[in-house]
């Protein structure tokens, strides 16, 4: 029997969906923002600034909130980080600015920098102000491949400098994972598209959607047609479990399901299982687990092969999962997926570290019932995308090799974001900084 | 982008934000850091005759109000404790390197014409834009017959200003002490003497607290304390009032004012300017947070002016001074009553108890089946605003105008005024 009766849609009362996928952290109103802003000490050489990959002058923007110069605050943020609005929502602040806040050391309670950043940027967005203007045209043209955070940040900075930018994007909308990957309750109310419109609002950026590098256009063409190219294609492939039963129905890539969820007009129409098993230990695992719970799944279990400290999901994310009724099990790895056409269960083997500190199975196993299994064990650069008709950029560690400025092995070709072997983690804010830094390097290259 | 350029008594600066004469302007090192941060000008720490003064240690006291640090600040420091020549050399260099910024030199010497003449000559050499006569310092220097000892005697002010105007081409600012019963007396004296502008306020006589173990006023110096000068956010209302008094005084009409006292933000500055100040000066806020705060002051003022459609400082300078009047000119017929937004109310009861115990018993405490409810009794409300101020929820209590159809009427015109009753008899 191939169909799985437990998989169904519309498990919840209709009004529950709107609530479940609304802002996880609701915005601050003015009074709350003033109270929170007054907690900032305006530190000298503030540790939060150093902890922000884009180097936002956090005490300066918080002072703007304190003095009701909210526009000044928003500009302070956007000058350093054009997607300061997205970052206010999606950054794992507990390991970035807020983790470094002196109040964390003092009393375990950082200033809520993320929410204050959102307060300031929302102020500007709500008023639909466009504060940026372009320098006179340079006549130079740059192709940006991928309209995610890295690509759009780069495009915006280049457009400001007077260069003309064409952004090629294989999907139907811009925004990258802000639109297709981040958990829905982090970027509610179509924020990703509002931000894309804001970025394009400066002018000089043409977004061409439905155009795929490696299929519709090749790197060699772009190098010929444009004065410079920025590759920001993210990670298009996913890791496989490589265990028997992986091809059973109901075994899915977490990112694919999240993409469908993010694009679903009506979340009630999404089919979801009763017993869900998620394999992985990162934020993608957390996101798929929490979102399926919020769609009405009964039992959602994340299984990770090592301990809590090794999970790349932050402690805060793990807590969010647990608050949403997700069970997290450690020290087990899948050995087999069981089912008859459709997955029914997963067989796990307990794991431990051997004498030499390597992960090893103990030989003992257990089963978890599952009508949906999500793979969330990491994404990879898809080399097909980079088919450049003989014009290959050098890869290393499975990603595009770059220097600190984003320069690749090919002259005039730059790269950044998740697709590049950058020093930082694969985070939205790091991708934005990559785009910003590459834009500066491209500008130097074009005006050399 | 509004135009923030400032001109007062012939002194120009790219913005109205100056640092007041105090430790932030004590030497080239600090001043250059400040100018680099964007300050429009500085009033150099007060110079005096050599040999320089010697300061005590333990110099500052502060009021930390319910978790907010330095709501008020107090000091027992004297004027510069560095040699005159060193200061002059530095002033000259800074002015040369930063020609677009205002450089005012604060001065305090004994009350003789020769002393003033001598120091003015030396300051001229620096090519500073102006001098500020420090008649304000309320501690230490006043015991030596300078500072507020001069500033409290209008005749002395007039005399010294006259000397200075005779002996220098530079614009003369007179810095006033608030430690007087009526600020108009020294302001008018300064004007009579020929002052180009007044700066106010200097610090207010104060003891920030008492150390109850050592039984001595704070800050204590080896078991004893002297009164100091109070400044910081706590003094702003006093400073605003004094600035406004001078701005609306017919005898001081047109006398430029450099506003000082508790200025921390662009909004504070806008308030001083709207009451008539030409430039504003800051000390405590810089001492609390560093020079960087000027960035938000500039951008905040700029953004606010844009929003209001003011293109230059002159567009709103003095705009509020025109509405600053005497009590006798207020509309006695104007009526407002408090209104409580029941949806916002969190039932803390503070409005009720404030009105019940100390005002007009105009807020009823209703208990309906155990549910609490506070309601204004319109007929009893005198519109004093007390409940609005004690309410912890922003926007919950508002004051609503009552349409009573009565015309604007001053107390002088009011039939209830005993003067009018007498006339009617
Ligand atoms: C499920 C999930 C949740 C996440 N949650 C968070 C979070 O909460 N906080 C956080 O900071 N980070 C999070 N991340 C990471 C973050 O989303 C990425 O680091 C960030 O989006 C990287 O930006 P990018 O611009 O490099 O790539 P992407 O955002 O991946 O953008 C790449 C763009 O390129 C396009 N593209 C790809 N190939 C081609 C091609 N051949 N031709 C044309 N266009 C192409 C894609 O369609 C896409 O629009 C999450 C990631 C995932 C997968
Ligand atoms: C430590 C300290 C030293 C000061 N020294 C002087 C001085 O030498 N000359 C002077 O005119 N005013 C002096 N002042 C007064 C300030 O210039 C200013 O008038 C006052 O502090 C009010 O402004 P504020 O509230 O911004 O601090 C001093 C103030 C402080 C706090
Ligand atoms: S502020 Fe500087 S000079 Fe003053 S007490 Fe502290 S360390 Fe000493």
PDB file of C-alpha atoms in Angstrom, chain A residues 96-222:
ATOM      1  CA  UNK A  96      26.061  37.812  17.006  1.00  0.00           C
ATOM      2  CA  UNK A  97      25.371  41.323  18.360  1.00  0.00           C
ATOM      3  CA  UNK A  98      23.211  40.382  21.318  1.00  0.00           C
ATOM      4  CA  UNK A  99      25.606  37.674  22.374  1.00  0.00           C
ATOM      5  CA  UNK A 100      28.336  40.309  22.569  1.00  0.00           C
ATOM      6  CA  UNK A 101      26.229  42.978  24.304  1.00  0.00           C
ATOM      7  CA  UNK A 102      27.832  44.066  27.575  1.00  0.00           C
ATOM      8  CA  UNK A 103      24.496  43.560  29.267  1.00  0.00           C
ATOM      9  CA  UNK A 104      24.713  39.869  28.422  1.00  0.00           C
ATOM     10  CA  UNK A 105      27.873  39.749  30.490  1.00  0.00           C
ATOM     11  CA  UNK A 106      26.429  42.008  33.157  1.00  0.00           C
ATOM     12  CA  UNK A 107      23.017  40.457  33.709  1.00  0.00           C
ATOM     13  CA  UNK A 108      22.377  37.813  31.073  1.00  0.00           C
ATOM     14  CA  UNK A 109      19.884  40.084  29.321  1.00  0.00           C
ATOM     15  CA  UNK A 110      21.183  41.790  26.204  1.00  0.00           C
ATOM     16  CA  UNK A 111      19.589  44.864  24.714  1.00  0.00           C
ATOM     17  CA  UNK A 112      17.105  43.497  22.159  1.00  0.00           C
ATOM     18  CA  UNK A 113      19.127  44.789  19.242  1.00  0.00           C
ATOM     19  CA  UNK A 114      17.298  42.747  16.603  1.00  0.00           C
ATOM     20  CA  UNK A 115      13.894  44.062  17.605  1.00  0.00           C
ATOM     21  CA  UNK A 116      15.192  47.635  17.812  1.00  0.00           C
ATOM     22  CA  UNK A 117      16.706  47.260  14.363  1.00  0.00           C
ATOM     23  CA  UNK A 118      13.347  46.096  13.144  1.00  0.00           C
ATOM     24  CA  UNK A 119      11.623  49.053  14.793  1.00  0.00           C
ATOM     25  CA  UNK A 120      13.877  51.516  12.961  1.00  0.00           C
ATOM     26  CA  UNK A 121      13.797  49.838   9.547  1.00  0.00           C
ATOM     27  CA  UNK A 122      10.033  49.240   9.714  1.00  0.00           C
ATOM     28  CA  UNK A 123       9.604  52.946  10.380  1.00  0.00           C
ATOM     29  CA  UNK A 124      11.266  53.732   7.070  1.00  0.00           C
ATOM     30  CA  UNK A 125       9.490  50.943   5.168  1.00  0.00           C
ATOM     31  CA  UNK A 126       6.079  51.925   6.531  1.00  0.00           C
ATOM     32  CA  UNK A 127       6.609  55.424   5.178  1.00  0.00           C
ATOM     33  CA  UNK A 128       7.842  54.054   1.874  1.00  0.00           C
ATOM     34  CA  UNK A 129      10.828  56.401   1.931  1.00  0.00           C
ATOM     35  CA  UNK A 130      13.609  55.874  -0.586  1.00  0.00           C
ATOM     36  CA  UNK A 131      16.671  57.459   0.987  1.00  0.00           C
ATOM     37  CA  UNK A 132      19.246  56.361  -1.570  1.00  0.00           C
ATOM     38  CA  UNK A 133      20.264  58.058  -4.764  1.00  0.00           C
ATOM     39  CA  UNK A 134      22.646  57.042  -7.552  1.00  0.00           C
ATOM     40  CA  UNK A 135      25.893  58.691  -8.468  1.00  0.00           C
ATOM     41  CA  UNK A 136      26.173  59.769 -12.121  1.00  0.00           C
ATOM     42  CA  UNK A 137      26.242  56.862 -14.534  1.00  0.00           C
ATOM     43  CA  UNK A 138      29.640  55.320 -15.199  1.00  0.00           C
ATOM     44  CA  UNK A 139      28.454  53.458 -18.288  1.00  0.00           C
ATOM     45  CA  UNK A 140      29.805  50.212 -16.796  1.00  0.00           C
ATOM     46  CA  UNK A 141      27.587  47.141 -16.725  1.00  0.00           C
ATOM     47  CA  UNK A 142      27.744  44.351 -14.167  1.00  0.00           C
ATOM     48  CA  UNK A 143      25.957  40.989 -14.216  1.00  0.00           C
ATOM     49  CA  UNK A 144      24.919  39.608 -10.848  1.00  0.00           C
ATOM     50  CA  UNK A 145      23.849  35.974 -10.856  1.00  0.00           C
ATOM     51  CA  UNK A 146      21.415  35.120  -8.075  1.00  0.00           C
ATOM     52  CA  UNK A 147      18.983  37.546  -6.436  1.00  0.00           C
ATOM     53  CA  UNK A 148      19.584  36.401  -2.879  1.00  0.00           C
ATOM     54  CA  UNK A 149      21.033  38.547  -0.094  1.00  0.00           C
ATOM     55  CA  UNK A 150      24.559  38.481  -1.516  1.00  0.00           C
ATOM     56  CA  UNK A 151      23.455  39.329  -5.054  1.00  0.00           C
ATOM     57  CA  UNK A 152      21.039  42.090  -4.087  1.00  0.00           C
ATOM     58  CA  UNK A 153      23.429  43.699  -1.606  1.00  0.00           C
ATOM     59  CA  UNK A 154      26.087  43.783  -4.282  1.00  0.00           C
ATOM     60  CA  UNK A 155      23.680  45.089  -6.928  1.00  0.00           C
ATOM     61  CA  UNK A 156      22.478  47.900  -4.679  1.00  0.00           C
ATOM     62  CA  UNK A 157      25.966  49.067  -3.769  1.00  0.00           C
ATOM     63  CA  UNK A 158      27.012  49.021  -7.428  1.00  0.00           C
ATOM     64  CA  UNK A 159      23.902  50.904  -8.541  1.00  0.00           C
ATOM     65  CA  UNK A 160      24.666  53.572  -5.924  1.00  0.00           C
ATOM     66  CA  UNK A 161      28.091  53.986  -7.438  1.00  0.00           C
ATOM     67  CA  UNK A 162      26.506  54.668 -10.827  1.00  0.00           C
ATOM     68  CA  UNK A 163      27.076  51.288 -12.461  1.00  0.00           C
ATOM     69  CA  UNK A 164      24.215  49.555 -14.295  1.00  0.00           C
ATOM     70  CA  UNK A 165      23.378  46.130 -12.956  1.00  0.00           C
ATOM     71  CA  UNK A 166      21.495  43.192 -14.457  1.00  0.00           C
ATOM     72  CA  UNK A 167      20.505  40.542 -11.927  1.00  0.00           C
ATOM     73  CA  UNK A 168      19.845  37.088 -13.359  1.00  0.00           C
ATOM     74  CA  UNK A 169      17.685  34.873 -11.186  1.00  0.00           C
ATOM     75  CA  UNK A 170      16.511  31.378 -12.001  1.00  0.00           C
ATOM     76  CA  UNK A 171      13.469  31.480  -9.770  1.00  0.00           C
ATOM     77  CA  UNK A 172      10.303  33.506 -10.336  1.00  0.00           C
ATOM     78  CA  UNK A 173      10.994  36.030  -7.593  1.00  0.00           C
ATOM     79  CA  UNK A 174      13.987  37.780  -6.112  1.00  0.00           C
ATOM     80  CA  UNK A 175      15.089  37.504  -2.499  1.00  0.00           C
ATOM     81  CA  UNK A 176      16.829  34.139  -2.522  1.00  0.00           C
ATOM     82  CA  UNK A 177      16.328  32.184   0.660  1.00  0.00           C
ATOM     83  CA  UNK A 178      14.680  35.218   2.288  1.00  0.00           C
ATOM     84  CA  UNK A 179      11.806  34.409  -0.057  1.00  0.00           C
ATOM     85  CA  UNK A 180      12.189  30.631  -0.415  1.00  0.00           C
ATOM     86  CA  UNK A 181      14.038  29.291   2.589  1.00  0.00           C
ATOM     87  CA  UNK A 182      13.821  31.226   5.846  1.00  0.00           C
ATOM     88  CA  UNK A 183      11.121  30.077   8.234  1.00  0.00           C
ATOM     89  CA  UNK A 184       7.785  31.724   7.385  1.00  0.00           C
ATOM     90  CA  UNK A 185       7.239  33.145  10.889  1.00  0.00           C
ATOM     91  CA  UNK A 186      10.559  35.001  10.727  1.00  0.00           C
ATOM     92  CA  UNK A 187       9.698  37.006   7.616  1.00  0.00           C
ATOM     93  CA  UNK A 188       5.933  37.283   7.801  1.00  0.00           C
ATOM     94  CA  UNK A 189       3.702  39.616   5.794  1.00  0.00           C
ATOM     95  CA  UNK A 190       5.552  39.238   2.505  1.00  0.00           C
ATOM     96  CA  UNK A 191       8.481  41.166   3.908  1.00  0.00           C
ATOM     97  CA  UNK A 192      11.029  39.615   1.554  1.00  0.00           C
ATOM     98  CA  UNK A 193       9.268  41.024  -1.518  1.00  0.00           C
ATOM     99  CA  UNK A 194       8.847  44.452   0.089  1.00  0.00           C
ATOM    100  CA  UNK A 195      12.566  44.501   0.728  1.00  0.00           C
ATOM    101  CA  UNK A 196      13.396  43.438  -2.830  1.00  0.00           C
ATOM    102  CA  UNK A 197      11.203  46.278  -4.108  1.00  0.00           C
ATOM    103  CA  UNK A 198      12.951  48.707  -1.762  1.00  0.00           C
ATOM    104  CA  UNK A 199      16.372  47.636  -3.017  1.00  0.00           C
ATOM    105  CA  UNK A 200      15.359  47.851  -6.664  1.00  0.00           C
ATOM    106  CA  UNK A 201      13.768  51.236  -5.899  1.00  0.00           C
ATOM    107  CA  UNK A 202      17.128  52.962  -6.177  1.00  0.00           C
ATOM    108  CA  UNK A 203      17.040  52.394  -9.951  1.00  0.00           C
ATOM    109  CA  UNK A 204      19.738  51.083 -12.256  1.00  0.00           C
ATOM    110  CA  UNK A 205      19.089  47.453 -11.351  1.00  0.00           C
ATOM    111  CA  UNK A 206      17.265  45.229 -13.813  1.00  0.00           C
ATOM    112  CA  UNK A 207      16.002  41.977 -12.297  1.00  0.00           C
ATOM    113  CA  UNK A 208      15.562  39.222 -14.892  1.00  0.00           C
ATOM    114  CA  UNK A 209      13.797  36.273 -13.322  1.00  0.00           C
ATOM    115  CA  UNK A 210      13.512  32.806 -14.831  1.00  0.00           C
ATOM    116  CA  UNK A 211      17.044  32.979 -16.221  1.00  0.00           C
ATOM    117  CA  UNK A 212      19.388  30.225 -15.119  1.00  0.00           C
ATOM    118  CA  UNK A 213      23.138  30.282 -15.386  1.00  0.00           C
ATOM    119  CA  UNK A 214      24.357  26.999 -16.909  1.00  0.00           C
ATOM    120  CA  UNK A 215      21.097  26.559 -18.801  1.00  0.00           C
ATOM    121  CA  UNK A 216      19.911  29.803 -20.351  1.00  0.00           C
ATOM    122  CA  UNK A 217      23.150  31.653 -20.185  1.00  0.00           C
ATOM    123  CA  UNK A 218      26.780  30.739 -19.603  1.00  0.00           C
ATOM    124  CA  UNK A 219      29.548  32.367 -17.697  1.00  0.00           C
ATOM    125  CA  UNK A 220      31.571  32.942 -20.870  1.00  0.00           C
ATOM    126  CA  UNK A 221      28.654  34.934 -22.374  1.00  0.00           C
ATOM    127  CA  UNK A 222      28.381  37.062 -19.267  1.00  0.00           C
TER     128      UNK A 222
END
